[in-house]
Amino acid sequence: MENWMNFGIIAFYMAVVIGVGFLFNSKKETTENYLLGGRGMNYIAIGLSMMMTLLSSISLVQVPGEIFNNGWTLYSLAVLNIITVPLWYKLFIPFYFKLRTFTPYSYLELRYDSTVRTTVAVCSFYARTMYLGMVLYTTSKIFEGAYGWPSWVTIILVGVVGAVYTVLGGMKAVVWTDVIQFFVLVFGLIMILIILNNNLDGGIFGGISYAWTHGRGAPQYAVEEFYHLKPYIRLCFWLLLYDAIFGGISSVSSDQLNVQRILATKDWKTGLKSQWIATVSGLLSTVVLYVIGWSIYAYYAENPDPQVTAGDLAFFHFIATKMPVPIPGIFMAAMLAAIMSTLDSGMNSMATVWLKEFHSRFINKNMSAEKEIKVAKIATLVIGVFAVVLALALDFSGKWLRQSVAEVGTLFNLLGAITLPAFLFAALSKRANALLIWSYTFFAFGESVLQAFWYASSRSSYQAWVENPSAGFGWAGRLPYSYAVIAFIIGVLFILPFIIKASRKFTISKITYFAGLIVMGVMFRLLIWAIYSNACITNVPKECSFAFNLPFSFLITFVILWFCPVQPEKKWKGLTFKSAGEDIIADK
């Protein structure tokens, strides 16, 4: 009976958000209204929508779960977003308002060419659809922990509901349901804090103190190894700092989820207010999740439960078993609020990318507004299906490699490396050019593939060794340098025809050049793998950390940029940070 009451509350909530979709559904709507809310939406609503978009089920599961399992260190530098995100905003967003674009990728066509625009759009499209898969996957963990539902049931149910009301109402439905969901989530978080405070010795502060004194603070900061650039330690300070500084670039330069909401305001200065609201409220909500993580750890330390063996499920097991009816149903509705806000925003944004970057450029260039909206709605449904399939693949990966939620997306993040240099180089330098970006794209792809292989193969080999030492070290042992040497020779042979000026004009030389760069990217990671494994591994195998990703190639490419020739004036005037006040003269 109790569970049916909770399920009834959850079902009522889902009906409400679908009802909002019907409320904003209009048969006479322009593309600009459907996708950008008419470019004049309230900045407070936009800011809360931006925050809710990024505060997904990933955060709700991953943050308390990571603190429960390993402590606060992984998120300890998140406060830097207050400084970095507004700075990156001013570097990129004014250009998008100047161009009155629907996506940030049209900016890249002016700075480079149409091929770079398309390539970055494809990579970003995949990365964010992958993110939606992660949201559905982590949602399944919520209902698994609370009610024991099989993962596939939750993934399909939530994915379908999210797609339906997003299709119905467009941007206005997305933003205003996000505002409603913000208040539902705040109410739910306040309830859980009150209940935790009443169930902990010493209340919330006593729980935090207990967690910190039992290794769930940031003990790594007192360990010398934390400051070493090694793949065999779980977290490294310098890589966390790099991510904290540069991680915010993607959200304000290329992340359609964020950029599309900002473009729904009337100008970039109004959009900046929205960004401040999103950044500050996002940080405050994350701090609340920190407190919940510490408190849940303290609670189960004081009240052991054989069903709670890992942090990813502990929070939601507590909700389902320790909170009186109807509070679990209300709180699970609050969880769904954050989840749905991410799904609706993601599906709407990726449908915009499909419409403006692919369909209207390559399939049908002369569509009416009605036709564009129809294409956007169909794209929303297809993206929802693709996200569901990815979520099921993530669930399989997590079980196969026994990964926590913080680790499970590692194998699928293969196409994101190009985004940072493409936008950053374009905004900062007159020398940014398409060949450099293309070269880095293929090199970085080779790196990403090999990094994913290193992580997965070393982890699975290490687990096999733990269960049966006679299995040997496998990929968790030392890697011969000969692997990198062979890859280097193959890469040089592929690149050589392009280097020879006389043969550069042939298409085959360009194809082999880019293929060679992929091989060289593989070689570079093989070399790093060989150096570290031979230096660090002796009598015990070691697995590569999910968070180990040295940005050496990006830094090297940044140096190469400053030796490239200055591009023609029409490629940069009015489009770089230093020339932002000048008129754009590029052919539009």
PDB file of N, CA, C and O in Angstrom, residues 488-511:
ATOM      1  N   PHE A 488      54.622   4.364 -34.350  1.00  0.00           N
ATOM      2  CA  PHE A 488      55.308   5.559 -34.854  1.00  0.00           C
ATOM      3  C   PHE A 488      55.746   5.357 -36.308  1.00  0.00           C
ATOM      4  O   PHE A 488      55.550   6.241 -37.156  1.00  0.00           O
ATOM      5  N   ILE A 489      56.315   4.212 -36.609  1.00  0.00           N
ATOM      6  CA  ILE A 489      56.784   3.927 -37.974  1.00  0.00           C
ATOM      7  C   ILE A 489      55.601   3.928 -38.953  1.00  0.00           C
ATOM      8  O   ILE A 489      55.665   4.536 -40.034  1.00  0.00           O
ATOM      9  N   ILE A 490      54.502   3.279 -38.556  1.00  0.00           N
ATOM     10  CA  ILE A 490      53.314   3.236 -39.421  1.00  0.00           C
ATOM     11  C   ILE A 490      52.770   4.653 -39.638  1.00  0.00           C
ATOM     12  O   ILE A 490      52.416   5.036 -40.765  1.00  0.00           O
ATOM     13  N   GLY A 491      52.706   5.436 -38.551  1.00  0.00           N
ATOM     14  CA  GLY A 491      52.203   6.806 -38.647  1.00  0.00           C
ATOM     15  C   GLY A 491      53.033   7.662 -39.580  1.00  0.00           C
ATOM     16  O   GLY A 491      52.503   8.410 -40.409  1.00  0.00           O
ATOM     17  N   VAL A 492      54.355   7.570 -39.488  1.00  0.00           N
ATOM     18  CA  VAL A 492      55.251   8.345 -40.352  1.00  0.00           C
ATOM     19  C   VAL A 492      55.054   7.960 -41.814  1.00  0.00           C
ATOM     20  O   VAL A 492      54.995   8.824 -42.705  1.00  0.00           O
ATOM     21  N   LEU A 493      54.920   6.678 -42.081  1.00  0.00           N
ATOM     22  CA  LEU A 493      54.738   6.215 -43.461  1.00  0.00           C
ATOM     23  C   LEU A 493      53.425   6.751 -44.049  1.00  0.00           C
ATOM     24  O   LEU A 493      53.356   7.080 -45.240  1.00  0.00           O
ATOM     25  N   PHE A 494      52.408   6.843 -43.227  1.00  0.00           N
ATOM     26  CA  PHE A 494      51.128   7.372 -43.690  1.00  0.00           C
ATOM     27  C   PHE A 494      51.181   8.882 -43.920  1.00  0.00           C
ATOM     28  O   PHE A 494      50.556   9.398 -44.853  1.00  0.00           O
ATOM     29  N   ILE A 495      51.910   9.594 -43.071  1.00  0.00           N
ATOM     30  CA  ILE A 495      51.964  11.063 -43.134  1.00  0.00           C
ATOM     31  C   ILE A 495      52.908  11.550 -44.228  1.00  0.00           C
ATOM     32  O   ILE A 495      52.708  12.624 -44.817  1.00  0.00           O
ATOM     33  N   LEU A 496      53.931  10.780 -44.527  1.00  0.00           N
ATOM     34  CA  LEU A 496      55.010  11.196 -45.429  1.00  0.00           C
ATOM     35  C   LEU A 496      54.526  11.736 -46.777  1.00  0.00           C
ATOM     36  O   LEU A 496      55.011  12.780 -47.225  1.00  0.00           O
ATOM     37  N   PRO A 497      53.576  11.097 -47.472  1.00  0.00           N
ATOM     38  CA  PRO A 497      53.136  11.644 -48.772  1.00  0.00           C
ATOM     39  C   PRO A 497      52.601  13.075 -48.687  1.00  0.00           C
ATOM     40  O   PRO A 497      52.763  13.848 -49.622  1.00  0.00           O
ATOM     41  N   PHE A 498      51.964  13.427 -47.564  1.00  0.00           N
ATOM     42  CA  PHE A 498      51.427  14.783 -47.418  1.00  0.00           C
ATOM     43  C   PHE A 498      52.537  15.791 -47.151  1.00  0.00           C
ATOM     44  O   PHE A 498      52.425  16.959 -47.535  1.00  0.00           O
ATOM     45  N   ILE A 499      53.579  15.348 -46.490  1.00  0.00           N
ATOM     46  CA  ILE A 499      54.707  16.247 -46.194  1.00  0.00           C
ATOM     47  C   ILE A 499      55.458  16.600 -47.468  1.00  0.00           C
ATOM     48  O   ILE A 499      55.941  17.736 -47.649  1.00  0.00           O
ATOM     49  N   ILE A 500      55.560  15.650 -48.392  1.00  0.00           N
ATOM     50  CA  ILE A 500      56.234  15.905 -49.671  1.00  0.00           C
ATOM     51  C   ILE A 500      55.336  16.811 -50.515  1.00  0.00           C
ATOM     52  O   ILE A 500      54.231  16.441 -50.902  1.00  0.00           O
ATOM     53  N   LYS A 501      55.802  18.000 -50.810  1.00  0.00           N
ATOM     54  CA  LYS A 501      54.983  19.027 -51.438  1.00  0.00           C
ATOM     55  C   LYS A 501      54.399  18.582 -52.774  1.00  0.00           C
ATOM     56  O   LYS A 501      53.252  18.873 -53.112  1.00  0.00           O
ATOM     57  N   ALA A 502      55.167  17.842 -53.538  1.00  0.00           N
ATOM     58  CA  ALA A 502      54.733  17.450 -54.877  1.00  0.00           C
ATOM     59  C   ALA A 502      53.524  16.522 -54.854  1.00  0.00           C
ATOM     60  O   ALA A 502      52.708  16.526 -55.777  1.00  0.00           O
ATOM     61  N   SER A 503      53.391  15.735 -53.807  1.00  0.00           N
ATOM     62  CA  SER A 503      52.287  14.776 -53.743  1.00  0.00           C
ATOM     63  C   SER A 503      51.111  15.269 -52.896  1.00  0.00           C
ATOM     64  O   SER A 503      50.095  14.584 -52.783  1.00  0.00           O
ATOM     65  N   ARG A 504      51.250  16.459 -52.323  1.00  0.00           N
ATOM     66  CA  ARG A 504      50.217  16.963 -51.414  1.00  0.00           C
ATOM     67  C   ARG A 504      48.887  17.228 -52.119  1.00  0.00           C
ATOM     68  O   ARG A 504      47.820  17.192 -51.509  1.00  0.00           O
ATOM     69  N   LYS A 505      48.941  17.498 -53.430  1.00  0.00           N
ATOM     70  CA  LYS A 505      47.729  17.834 -54.172  1.00  0.00           C
ATOM     71  C   LYS A 505      46.803  16.635 -54.389  1.00  0.00           C
ATOM     72  O   LYS A 505      45.626  16.802 -54.711  1.00  0.00           O
ATOM     73  N   PHE A 506      47.319  15.443 -54.222  1.00  0.00           N
ATOM     74  CA  PHE A 506      46.514  14.248 -54.456  1.00  0.00           C
ATOM     75  C   PHE A 506      45.627  13.947 -53.236  1.00  0.00           C
ATOM     76  O   PHE A 506      46.076  14.028 -52.093  1.00  0.00           O
ATOM     77  N   THR A 507      44.391  13.579 -53.509  1.00  0.00           N
ATOM     78  CA  THR A 507      43.438  13.295 -52.430  1.00  0.00           C
ATOM     79  C   THR A 507      43.915  12.161 -51.531  1.00  0.00           C
ATOM     80  O   THR A 507      43.746  12.211 -50.305  1.00  0.00           O
ATOM     81  N   ILE A 508      44.539  11.166 -52.133  1.00  0.00           N
ATOM     82  CA  ILE A 508      44.992  10.016 -51.348  1.00  0.00           C
ATOM     83  C   ILE A 508      46.016  10.412 -50.302  1.00  0.00           C
ATOM     84  O   ILE A 508      46.062   9.842 -49.206  1.00  0.00           O
ATOM     85  N   SER A 509      46.838  11.435 -50.621  1.00  0.00           N
ATOM     86  CA  SER A 509      47.846  11.870 -49.640  1.00  0.00           C
ATOM     87  C   SER A 509      47.179  12.526 -48.435  1.00  0.00           C
ATOM     88  O   SER A 509      47.666  12.413 -47.299  1.00  0.00           O
ATOM     89  N   LYS A 510      46.056  13.222 -48.665  1.00  0.00           N
ATOM     90  CA  LYS A 510      45.327  13.836 -47.549  1.00  0.00           C
ATOM     91  C   LYS A 510      44.670  12.759 -46.682  1.00  0.00           C
ATOM     92  O   LYS A 510      44.664  12.854 -45.451  1.00  0.00           O
ATOM     93  N   ILE A 511      44.138  11.738 -47.335  1.00  0.00           N
ATOM     94  CA  ILE A 511      43.505  10.648 -46.592  1.00  0.00           C
ATOM     95  C   ILE A 511      44.529   9.923 -45.726  1.00  0.00           C
ATOM     96  O   ILE A 511      44.300   9.659 -44.536  1.00  0.00           O
TER      97      ILE A 511
END
